[in-house]
mmCIF file of C-alpha atoms in Angstrom:
data_model
loop_
_atom_site.group_PDB
_atom_site.id
_atom_site.type_symbol
_atom_site.label_atom_id
_atom_site.label_comp_id
_atom_site.label_asym_id
_atom_site.label_seq_id
_atom_site.Cartn_x
_atom_site.Cartn_y
_atom_site.Cartn_z
ATOM 1 C CA MET A 1 7.388 3.250 -0.734
ATOM 2 C CA ALA A 2 7.394 2.828 3.022
ATOM 3 C CA SER A 3 5.115 5.775 3.834
ATOM 4 C CA THR A 4 2.878 7.238 1.152
ATOM 5 C CA VAL A 5 0.122 9.740 0.385
ATOM 6 C CA GLN A 6 -2.687 8.388 -1.796
ATOM 7 C CA TYR A 7 -4.399 10.301 -4.587
ATOM 8 C CA THR A 8 -7.132 9.582 -7.107
ATOM 9 C CA VAL A 9 -7.384 11.924 -10.072
ATOM 10 C CA ALA A 10 -9.685 12.023 -13.090
ATOM 11 C CA VAL A 11 -7.780 11.787 -16.386
ATOM 12 C CA ARG A 12 -8.480 11.075 -20.021
ATOM 13 C CA GLU A 13 -8.969 7.363 -20.625
ATOM 14 C CA GLU A 14 -6.534 7.251 -23.533
ATOM 15 C CA ARG A 15 -3.826 8.866 -21.381
ATOM 16 C CA LEU A 16 -4.423 6.314 -18.635
ATOM 17 C CA GLN A 17 -4.210 3.462 -21.133
ATOM 18 C CA LEU A 18 -0.903 4.795 -22.439
ATOM 19 C CA LEU A 19 0.407 5.096 -18.882
ATOM 20 C CA ASP A 20 -0.543 1.467 -18.191
ATOM 21 C CA LEU A 21 1.401 0.347 -21.268
ATOM 22 C CA VAL A 22 4.438 2.371 -20.210
ATOM 23 C CA ALA A 23 4.151 0.993 -16.655
ATOM 24 C CA GLU A 24 4.055 -2.575 -17.974
ATOM 25 C CA MET A 25 7.181 -1.926 -20.024
ATOM 26 C CA ALA A 26 8.938 -0.192 -17.117
ATOM 27 C CA ALA A 27 8.114 -3.096 -14.793
ATOM 28 C CA ALA A 28 9.737 -5.516 -17.264
ATOM 29 C CA GLU A 29 12.776 -3.235 -17.444
ATOM 30 C CA GLU A 30 13.043 -3.228 -13.652
ATOM 31 C CA GLN A 31 12.654 -7.009 -13.428
ATOM 32 C CA ALA A 32 15.465 -7.448 -15.956
ATOM 33 C CA TRP A 33 17.652 -5.131 -13.875
ATOM 34 C CA LEU A 34 16.865 -7.111 -10.716
ATOM 35 C CA ALA A 35 17.618 -10.415 -12.437
ATOM 36 C CA GLN A 36 21.028 -9.103 -13.471
ATOM 37 C CA GLU A 37 21.729 -7.829 -9.950
ATOM 38 C CA ARG A 38 20.736 -11.169 -8.409
ATOM 39 C CA GLU A 39 23.158 -13.037 -10.628
ATOM 40 C CA GLU A 40 25.870 -11.551 -8.415
ATOM 41 C CA HIS A 41 24.233 -13.201 -5.388
ATOM 42 C CA LEU A 42 24.891 -16.700 -6.717
ATOM 43 C CA GLY A 43 27.190 -18.671 -4.466
ATOM 44 C CA LEU A 44 26.722 -16.355 -1.482
ATOM 45 C CA ARG A 45 25.458 -17.733 1.817
ATOM 46 C CA ALA A 46 24.124 -16.489 5.152
ATOM 47 C CA GLY A 47 25.408 -13.043 6.127
ATOM 48 C CA LYS A 48 27.031 -12.270 2.786
ATOM 49 C CA LEU A 49 23.807 -13.120 0.936
ATOM 50 C CA ALA A 50 21.734 -10.977 3.321
ATOM 51 C CA ALA A 51 24.126 -8.049 2.881
ATOM 52 C CA ALA A 52 24.050 -8.395 -0.915
ATOM 53 C CA ARG A 53 20.258 -8.451 -0.945
ATOM 54 C CA ARG A 54 20.114 -5.377 1.286
ATOM 55 C CA ALA A 55 22.535 -3.551 -1.003
ATOM 56 C CA THR A 56 20.375 -4.436 -4.023
ATOM 57 C CA ARG A 57 17.247 -3.110 -2.314
ATOM 58 C CA GLU A 58 19.008 0.152 -1.449
ATOM 59 C CA LYS A 59 20.318 0.497 -4.984
ATOM 60 C CA LEU A 60 16.832 -0.187 -6.373
ATOM 61 C CA THR A 61 15.395 2.605 -4.227
ATOM 62 C CA GLU A 62 18.079 4.980 -5.498
ATOM 63 C CA GLU A 63 17.364 4.013 -9.114
ATOM 64 C CA ARG A 64 13.624 4.537 -8.593
ATOM 65 C CA GLU A 65 14.023 7.900 -6.892
ATOM 66 C CA ALA A 66 16.319 9.020 -9.707
ATOM 67 C CA GLY A 67 13.647 8.014 -12.227
ATOM 68 C CA ARG A 68 15.855 5.470 -13.991
ATOM 69 C CA LEU A 69 13.728 2.525 -12.856
ATOM 70 C CA ALA A 70 9.992 2.393 -12.197
ATOM 71 C CA GLY A 71 8.306 -0.869 -11.293
ATOM 72 C CA SER A 72 4.846 0.723 -10.979
ATOM 73 C CA ARG A 73 2.698 3.650 -12.113
ATOM 74 C CA ASP A 74 3.470 5.347 -8.792
ATOM 75 C CA TRP A 75 7.209 5.482 -9.413
ATOM 76 C CA LEU A 76 6.677 6.460 -13.045
ATOM 77 C CA LEU A 77 4.819 9.601 -11.985
ATOM 78 C CA VAL A 78 7.176 10.722 -9.204
ATOM 79 C CA PRO A 79 9.651 12.474 -11.587
ATOM 80 C CA GLY A 80 6.719 14.145 -13.334
ATOM 81 C CA VAL A 81 5.341 15.503 -10.058
ATOM 82 C CA ARG A 82 8.783 16.776 -9.079
ATOM 83 C CA ALA A 83 9.209 18.397 -12.502
ATOM 84 C CA GLU A 84 5.846 20.184 -12.305
ATOM 85 C CA LEU A 85 6.468 21.431 -8.761
ATOM 86 C CA ALA A 86 9.934 22.644 -9.770
ATOM 87 C CA ALA A 87 8.540 24.415 -12.851
ATOM 88 C CA ARG A 88 6.165 26.362 -10.577
ATOM 89 C CA GLY A 89 8.855 27.108 -7.975
ATOM 90 C CA TRP A 90 6.986 24.928 -5.479
ATOM 91 C CA ASP A 91 9.638 22.265 -4.917
ATOM 92 C CA ARG A 92 10.503 23.564 -1.441
ATOM 93 C CA ASP A 93 9.403 23.285 2.170
ATOM 94 C CA TRP A 94 5.921 24.587 3.009
ATOM 95 C CA PRO A 95 4.246 25.231 6.382
ATOM 96 C CA PRO A 96 1.852 22.518 7.594
ATOM 97 C CA ILE A 97 -1.785 22.806 6.528
ATOM 98 C CA PRO A 98 -4.060 24.003 9.372
ATOM 99 C CA ARG A 99 -5.974 21.141 10.944
ATOM 100 C CA GLY A 100 -9.386 20.644 9.344
ATOM 101 C CA ALA A 101 -8.601 22.973 6.439
ATOM 102 C CA LEU A 102 -8.811 20.322 3.707
ATOM 103 C CA ALA A 103 -12.174 18.937 2.627
ATOM 104 C CA ALA A 104 -13.288 16.449 0.023
ATOM 105 C CA GLY A 105 -14.791 17.613 -3.241
ATOM 106 C CA ARG A 106 -13.981 20.373 -5.680
ATOM 107 C CA ARG A 107 -11.675 23.095 -4.426
ATOM 108 C CA TRP A 108 -13.543 26.187 -3.182
ATOM 109 C CA GLY A 109 -13.494 28.925 -5.772
ATOM 110 C CA THR A 110 -12.673 26.665 -8.705
ATOM 111 C CA ASP A 111 -14.327 28.023 -11.810
ATOM 112 C CA PRO A 112 -17.142 25.684 -12.993
ATOM 113 C CA GLY A 113 -16.211 26.767 -16.506
ATOM 114 C CA ARG A 114 -12.904 24.949 -16.101
ATOM 115 C CA TYR A 115 -14.821 21.687 -15.842
ATOM 116 C CA GLU A 116 -17.323 22.597 -18.529
ATOM 117 C CA ALA A 117 -14.390 23.206 -20.885
ATOM 118 C CA GLN A 118 -13.335 19.621 -20.265
ATOM 119 C CA HIS A 119 -16.688 18.225 -21.377
ATOM 120 C CA ASP A 120 -17.946 17.111 -24.761
ATOM 121 C CA VAL A 121 -21.714 17.626 -25.186
ATOM 122 C CA GLY A 122 -22.271 17.397 -21.429
ATOM 123 C CA GLU A 123 -19.982 14.399 -20.880
ATOM 124 C CA THR A 124 -16.628 14.725 -19.149
ATOM 125 C CA ARG A 125 -13.502 13.875 -21.091
ATOM 126 C CA PHE A 126 -11.903 12.681 -17.851
ATOM 127 C CA LEU A 127 -13.476 9.222 -17.692
ATOM 128 C CA GLY A 128 -10.349 7.471 -16.422
ATOM 129 C CA ARG A 129 -9.462 7.286 -12.733
ATOM 130 C CA LEU A 130 -5.780 7.278 -11.893
ATOM 131 C CA GLY A 131 -4.995 6.032 -8.411
ATOM 132 C CA LEU A 132 -1.463 6.474 -7.182
ATOM 133 C CA ARG A 133 0.647 6.604 -4.043
ATOM 134 C CA LEU A 134 3.387 9.195 -3.733
ATOM 135 C CA PRO A 135 6.241 9.034 -1.225
ATOM 136 C CA GLN A 136 5.283 10.862 1.969
ATOM 137 C CA GLU A 137 7.644 13.788 1.396
ATOM 138 C CA ILE A 138 6.528 14.652 -2.126
ATOM 139 C CA GLY A 139 2.884 13.756 -1.461
ATOM 140 C CA GLU A 140 2.664 16.177 1.461
ATOM 141 C CA ARG A 141 4.622 18.819 -0.436
ATOM 142 C CA LEU A 142 2.042 18.650 -3.229
ATOM 143 C CA GLN A 143 -0.833 19.105 -0.771
ATOM 144 C CA ARG A 144 0.827 21.952 1.091
ATOM 145 C CA ALA A 145 1.930 23.762 -2.065
ATOM 146 C CA CYS A 146 -1.587 23.766 -3.511
ATOM 147 C CA TYR A 147 -3.150 24.776 -0.200
ATOM 148 C CA TRP A 148 -0.892 27.754 0.468
ATOM 149 C CA HIS A 149 -0.898 28.874 -3.160
ATOM 150 C CA ASN A 150 -4.704 28.950 -3.108
ATOM 151 C CA ALA A 151 -5.233 30.292 0.430
ATOM 152 C CA GLU A 152 -5.208 34.037 -0.320
ATOM 153 C CA ILE A 153 -6.964 33.548 -3.671
ATOM 154 C CA GLU A 154 -9.803 31.653 -1.992
ATOM 155 C CA LYS A 155 -10.129 34.331 0.681
ATOM 156 C CA GLN A 156 -10.562 36.986 -2.011
ATOM 157 C CA LEU A 157 -13.131 34.812 -3.781
ATOM 158 C CA GLN A 158 -15.032 34.325 -0.539
ATOM 159 C CA ASP A 159 -15.036 38.084 0.018
ATOM 160 C CA TRP A 160 -16.326 38.516 -3.532
ATOM 161 C CA ALA A 161 -19.114 35.981 -2.881
ATOM 162 C CA ASP A 162 -20.060 37.727 0.371
ATOM 163 C CA GLU A 163 -20.397 40.974 -1.568
ATOM 164 C CA TRP A 164 -22.238 39.716 -4.638
ATOM 165 C CA GLY A 165 -23.648 36.318 -3.671
ATOM 166 C CA ASP A 166 -24.446 33.518 -6.084
ATOM 167 C CA GLY A 167 -25.644 34.576 -9.483
ATOM 168 C CA PRO A 168 -29.014 33.388 -10.836
ATOM 169 C CA GLU A 169 -27.367 30.739 -13.023
ATOM 170 C CA VAL A 170 -25.704 29.152 -9.967
ATOM 171 C CA ILE A 171 -28.959 29.101 -8.003
ATOM 172 C CA MET A 172 -30.855 27.448 -10.844
ATOM 173 C CA ARG A 173 -28.077 24.950 -11.560
ATOM 174 C CA GLU A 174 -28.018 23.861 -7.919
ATOM 175 C CA SER A 175 -31.806 23.486 -7.942
ATOM 176 C CA VAL A 176 -31.625 21.265 -11.029
ATOM 177 C CA ARG A 177 -28.877 19.174 -9.451
ATOM 178 C CA GLU A 178 -30.753 18.732 -6.158
ATOM 179 C CA PHE A 179 -34.403 18.602 -7.249
ATOM 180 C CA GLY A 180 -34.235 17.716 -10.940
ATOM 181 C CA GLY A 181 -35.542 21.096 -12.027
ATOM 182 C CA VAL A 182 -35.876 24.769 -11.102
ATOM 183 C CA THR A 183 -38.217 25.007 -8.123
ATOM 184 C CA GLU A 184 -40.494 27.994 -7.491
ATOM 185 C CA LEU A 185 -38.340 29.054 -4.544
ATOM 186 C CA ALA A 186 -35.183 28.769 -6.643
ATOM 187 C CA GLY A 187 -36.815 30.851 -9.359
ATOM 188 C CA MET A 188 -37.675 33.602 -6.874
ATOM 189 C CA ALA A 189 -34.151 33.538 -5.440
ATOM 190 C CA ALA A 190 -32.680 33.718 -8.932
ATOM 191 C CA GLY A 191 -34.885 36.718 -9.701
ATOM 192 C CA LEU A 192 -33.712 38.543 -6.592
ATOM 193 C CA ALA A 193 -30.086 37.673 -7.403
ATOM 194 C CA ALA A 194 -30.510 39.091 -10.885
ATOM 195 C CA MET A 195 -31.437 42.441 -9.324
ATOM 196 C CA HIS A 196 -28.040 42.622 -7.571
ATOM 197 C CA THR A 197 -25.579 41.794 -10.292
ATOM 198 C CA PRO A 198 -21.839 42.527 -10.286
ATOM 199 C CA THR A 199 -20.311 44.894 -12.787
ATOM 200 C CA ALA A 200 -18.338 43.665 -15.774
ATOM 201 C CA ASP A 201 -15.120 44.637 -13.994
ATOM 202 C CA GLU A 202 -16.109 42.625 -10.943
ATOM 203 C CA LEU A 203 -16.906 39.571 -13.075
ATOM 204 C CA THR A 204 -13.547 39.916 -14.772
ATOM 205 C CA ARG A 205 -11.811 40.135 -11.389
ATOM 206 C CA ARG A 206 -13.555 36.956 -10.205
ATOM 207 C CA ALA A 207 -12.639 35.114 -13.411
ATOM 208 C CA GLU A 208 -9.003 36.150 -13.008
ATOM 209 C CA LEU A 209 -8.950 34.932 -9.402
ATOM 210 C CA ARG A 210 -10.581 31.616 -10.309
ATOM 211 C CA ALA A 211 -8.050 31.065 -13.076
ATOM 212 C CA GLN A 212 -5.265 31.254 -10.481
ATOM 213 C CA VAL A 213 -6.625 28.374 -8.368
ATOM 214 C CA VAL A 214 -4.492 25.232 -8.746
ATOM 215 C CA THR A 215 -5.691 21.828 -7.547
ATOM 216 C CA THR A 216 -3.683 18.696 -6.826
ATOM 217 C CA GLY A 217 -5.528 17.185 -9.794
ATOM 218 C CA ASP A 218 -4.133 19.909 -12.054
ATOM 219 C CA ILE A 219 -0.598 19.075 -10.888
ATOM 220 C CA LEU A 220 -1.066 15.319 -11.261
ATOM 221 C CA ARG A 221 -2.503 15.635 -14.767
ATOM 222 C CA ALA A 222 0.475 17.815 -15.685
ATOM 223 C CA ALA A 223 2.765 15.199 -14.108
ATOM 224 C CA LEU A 224 1.124 12.554 -16.281
ATOM 225 C CA ASP A 225 1.936 14.681 -19.333
ATOM 226 C CA HIS A 226 5.562 14.993 -18.181
ATOM 227 C CA THR A 227 5.711 11.214 -17.699
ATOM 228 C CA LEU A 228 4.317 10.366 -21.113
ATOM 229 C CA ASP A 229 6.479 13.017 -22.809
ATOM 230 C CA ALA A 230 9.574 11.380 -21.289
ATOM 231 C CA ALA A 231 8.366 7.825 -21.990
ATOM 232 C CA PRO A 232 9.650 7.495 -25.596
ATOM 233 C CA GLU A 233 13.246 7.770 -24.379
ATOM 234 C CA ARG A 234 12.602 5.074 -21.764
ATOM 235 C CA ALA A 235 10.915 2.939 -24.427
ATOM 236 C CA ARG A 236 13.822 3.332 -26.841
ATOM 237 C CA ARG A 237 16.195 2.242 -24.091
ATOM 238 C CA GLU A 238 14.066 -0.802 -23.345
ATOM 239 C CA GLN A 239 13.744 -1.615 -27.044
ATOM 240 C CA THR A 240 17.542 -1.593 -27.341
ATOM 241 C CA ARG A 241 17.837 -3.905 -24.344
ATOM 242 C CA LEU A 242 15.268 -6.318 -25.749
ATOM 243 C CA ARG A 243 16.915 -6.396 -29.168
ATOM 244 C CA ARG A 244 20.299 -7.142 -27.623
ATOM 245 C CA ALA A 245 18.787 -9.850 -25.439
ATOM 246 C CA ALA A 246 17.032 -11.366 -28.471
ATOM 247 C CA ALA A 247 20.303 -11.337 -30.431
ATOM 248 C CA LYS A 248 22.063 -13.022 -27.496
ATOM 249 C CA ALA A 249 19.363 -15.710 -27.388
ATOM 250 C CA GLU A 250 19.814 -16.270 -31.124
ATOM 251 C CA GLN A 251 23.564 -16.681 -30.587
ATOM 252 C CA ASP A 252 22.888 -19.139 -27.778
ATOM 253 C CA ALA A 253 20.552 -21.093 -30.086
ATOM 254 C CA VAL A 254 23.294 -21.285 -32.745
ATOM 255 C CA TYR A 255 25.769 -22.488 -30.120
ATOM 256 C CA ALA A 256 23.268 -25.099 -28.888
ATOM 257 C CA GLN A 257 22.702 -26.225 -32.468
ATOM 258 C CA ARG A 258 26.446 -26.760 -32.900
ATOM 259 C CA ARG A 259 26.741 -28.681 -29.652
ATOM 260 C CA HIS A 260 23.711 -30.795 -30.597
ATOM 261 C CA GLN A 261 25.327 -31.672 -33.909
ATOM 262 C CA GLU A 262 28.551 -32.628 -32.131
ATOM 263 C CA ALA A 263 26.607 -34.790 -29.678
ATOM 264 C CA LYS A 264 24.783 -36.563 -32.520
ATOM 265 C CA GLU A 265 28.087 -37.244 -34.267
ATOM 266 C CA GLU A 266 29.559 -38.604 -31.033
ATOM 267 C CA GLN A 267 26.484 -40.778 -30.556
ATOM 268 C CA ALA A 268 26.834 -42.251 -34.058
ATOM 269 C CA LYS A 269 30.548 -42.891 -33.457
ATOM 270 C CA VAL A 270 30.174 -44.754 -30.163
ATOM 271 C CA GLU A 271 27.243 -46.750 -31.545
ATOM 272 C CA ALA A 272 29.429 -47.876 -34.463
ATOM 273 C CA GLU A 273 32.192 -48.848 -32.026
ATOM 274 C CA GLY A 274 29.750 -50.745 -29.817
ATOM 275 C CA LYS A 275 30.512 -48.732 -26.667
ATOM 276 C CA GLY A 276 27.246 -49.230 -24.752
ATOM 277 C CA LYS A 277 27.959 -46.921 -21.810
ATOM 278 C CA GLU A 278 29.191 -44.133 -24.053
ATOM 279 C CA VAL A 279 26.076 -44.419 -26.253
ATOM 280 C CA GLU A 280 23.753 -43.600 -23.347
ATOM 281 C CA LYS A 281 25.905 -40.616 -22.384
ATOM 282 C CA ALA A 282 25.924 -39.322 -25.957
ATOM 283 C CA GLU A 283 22.143 -39.728 -26.224
ATOM 284 C CA LYS A 284 21.616 -37.666 -23.090
ATOM 285 C CA ALA A 285 23.923 -34.922 -24.386
ATOM 286 C CA ALA A 286 22.094 -34.801 -27.718
ATOM 287 C CA GLY A 287 18.733 -34.624 -25.949
ATOM 288 C CA HIS A 288 19.947 -31.863 -23.639
ATOM 289 C CA TRP A 289 21.173 -29.658 -26.470
ATOM 290 C CA ALA A 290 18.005 -30.289 -28.489
ATOM 291 C CA LYS A 291 15.978 -28.898 -25.562
ATOM 292 C CA MET A 292 18.330 -25.928 -25.267
ATOM 293 C CA ILE A 293 17.872 -25.123 -28.958
ATOM 294 C CA THR A 294 14.106 -24.974 -28.439
ATOM 295 C CA ARG A 295 14.443 -22.909 -25.277
ATOM 296 C CA TYR A 296 16.810 -20.344 -26.778
ATOM 297 C CA ARG A 297 14.763 -19.969 -29.962
ATOM 298 C CA PHE A 298 11.569 -19.485 -27.965
ATOM 299 C CA GLU A 299 13.321 -16.866 -25.824
ATOM 300 C CA ALA A 300 14.642 -15.085 -28.921
ATOM 301 C CA GLU A 301 11.158 -14.984 -30.460
ATOM 302 C CA ARG A 302 9.603 -13.781 -27.203
ATOM 303 C CA LEU A 303 12.127 -10.969 -26.794
ATOM 304 C CA ALA A 304 11.837 -9.936 -30.440
ATOM 305 C CA ALA A 305 8.036 -9.770 -30.066
ATOM 306 C CA GLN A 306 8.409 -7.595 -26.971
ATOM 307 C CA ALA A 307 10.796 -5.311 -28.841
ATOM 308 C CA ASP A 308 8.176 -4.940 -31.595
ATOM 309 C CA GLN A 309 5.522 -4.093 -28.993
ATOM 310 C CA VAL A 310 7.761 -1.409 -27.518
ATOM 311 C CA ARG A 311 8.354 -0.020 -31.003
ATOM 312 C CA GLY A 312 4.584 0.244 -31.414
ATOM 313 C CA LEU A 313 4.348 1.950 -28.027
ATOM 314 C CA ILE A 314 6.920 4.535 -29.109
ATOM 315 C CA THR A 315 4.770 5.292 -32.147
ATOM 316 C CA GLU A 316 1.659 5.699 -29.936
ATOM 317 C CA LEU A 317 3.491 7.980 -27.526
ATOM 318 C CA LYS A 318 4.769 10.201 -30.320
ATOM 319 C CA ALA A 319 1.298 10.411 -31.874
ATOM 320 C CA SER A 320 -0.233 11.263 -28.514
ATOM 321 C CA ARG A 321 2.274 14.038 -27.929
ATOM 322 C CA THR A 322 1.700 15.460 -31.405
ATOM 323 C CA ALA A 323 -2.075 15.417 -30.902
ATOM 324 C CA ARG A 324 -1.773 17.194 -27.533
ATOM 325 C CA THR A 325 0.492 19.922 -28.838
#
C-alpha cells in the first residue's frame, strides 16, 4: 500500500485472535504464490529479470485488490470494508470533509447506551485493539461516508441538546468521571435539569436519531465480520494446497528412496569390482539421496501439520460464526 489511511478500532479479543490466525494462514498462502511466480524468473538476467519482477509485483497488487491474496491483516480487511460500504450504498464518491470538522474521541451524538450494551458488568467486551492501514482511496471514502451520513443527524441532535440540555444522569456521570463522585455543584445542576425534562416523544426522537449515527468503528467491526465469515473458504483452499504439497513431498521422498537404493546397489557393485574411483562417486550419490529422503519427509510432515492446523482453524471459524448468529 503506497499511500494509506490508518485506523485503530476496539474489537472483541477473540475476534482479533481469529483474525491473526487467518492473517498468518493468508500470509503463507501469499508466500507460496510468490515462490511459484519466482520460479519463472530462474535463468533470467538483467533487464528481463527486472521486467519479470515488476510484472510479478503488479500481478500481486491485482491479486490483493481482488481479495484473492492477502499478505497482512490490512489486505484481509479491504474486501470486508468494500462489502460493508457497498451494502450501505456508500461505495461511491463523497465530497471532501470540511477542514477541522473531524475530532478525536467518540462521535458527537453517539448514544452512550450503545457502549453500555457492549459491556459486561461494567467492563467493555471490546478489549482488543485492531490497527490497520487502508489504501488511500477506500480509507478516505470510509471517513467521508461516515461524516456526511452523520452530518444532518448530528445537527438535529445538537438542536435537541440546545433545547433540552443535558439530563441529570449525564451531569452526574460527568461529575463522577471528572471528580470521582457527584459534587455539590453537580447535584444542584442535576436538580435544575430535572425540572426541565423532555417529553417521552422527545426522548424517543433523540433515541431514534442516535441510533442512526454510524462511526468508522462500526464499519470496521462489520468489515471484520465479513472477513471472518469469508475466511473458511480461504482456509479450505489453503488446506487443499497444503495437502497437495504434502502429497507431492511424499512422492518426492519415495523417489529419493528409490534412487538411494539404486545408489547403494551401484556402490556395492563397484566395490566388488574394485573400481576405486567409481566407489567414491557411488558413495556421494548414496549420501545425497539419503539427505533428500530426510528433507522430503520433513517437508511432508511440516505441510501435513500445517494442513491440520488450517482444518482446526476452519472449525474455529465455523463455531465463531454460529455463536455470533
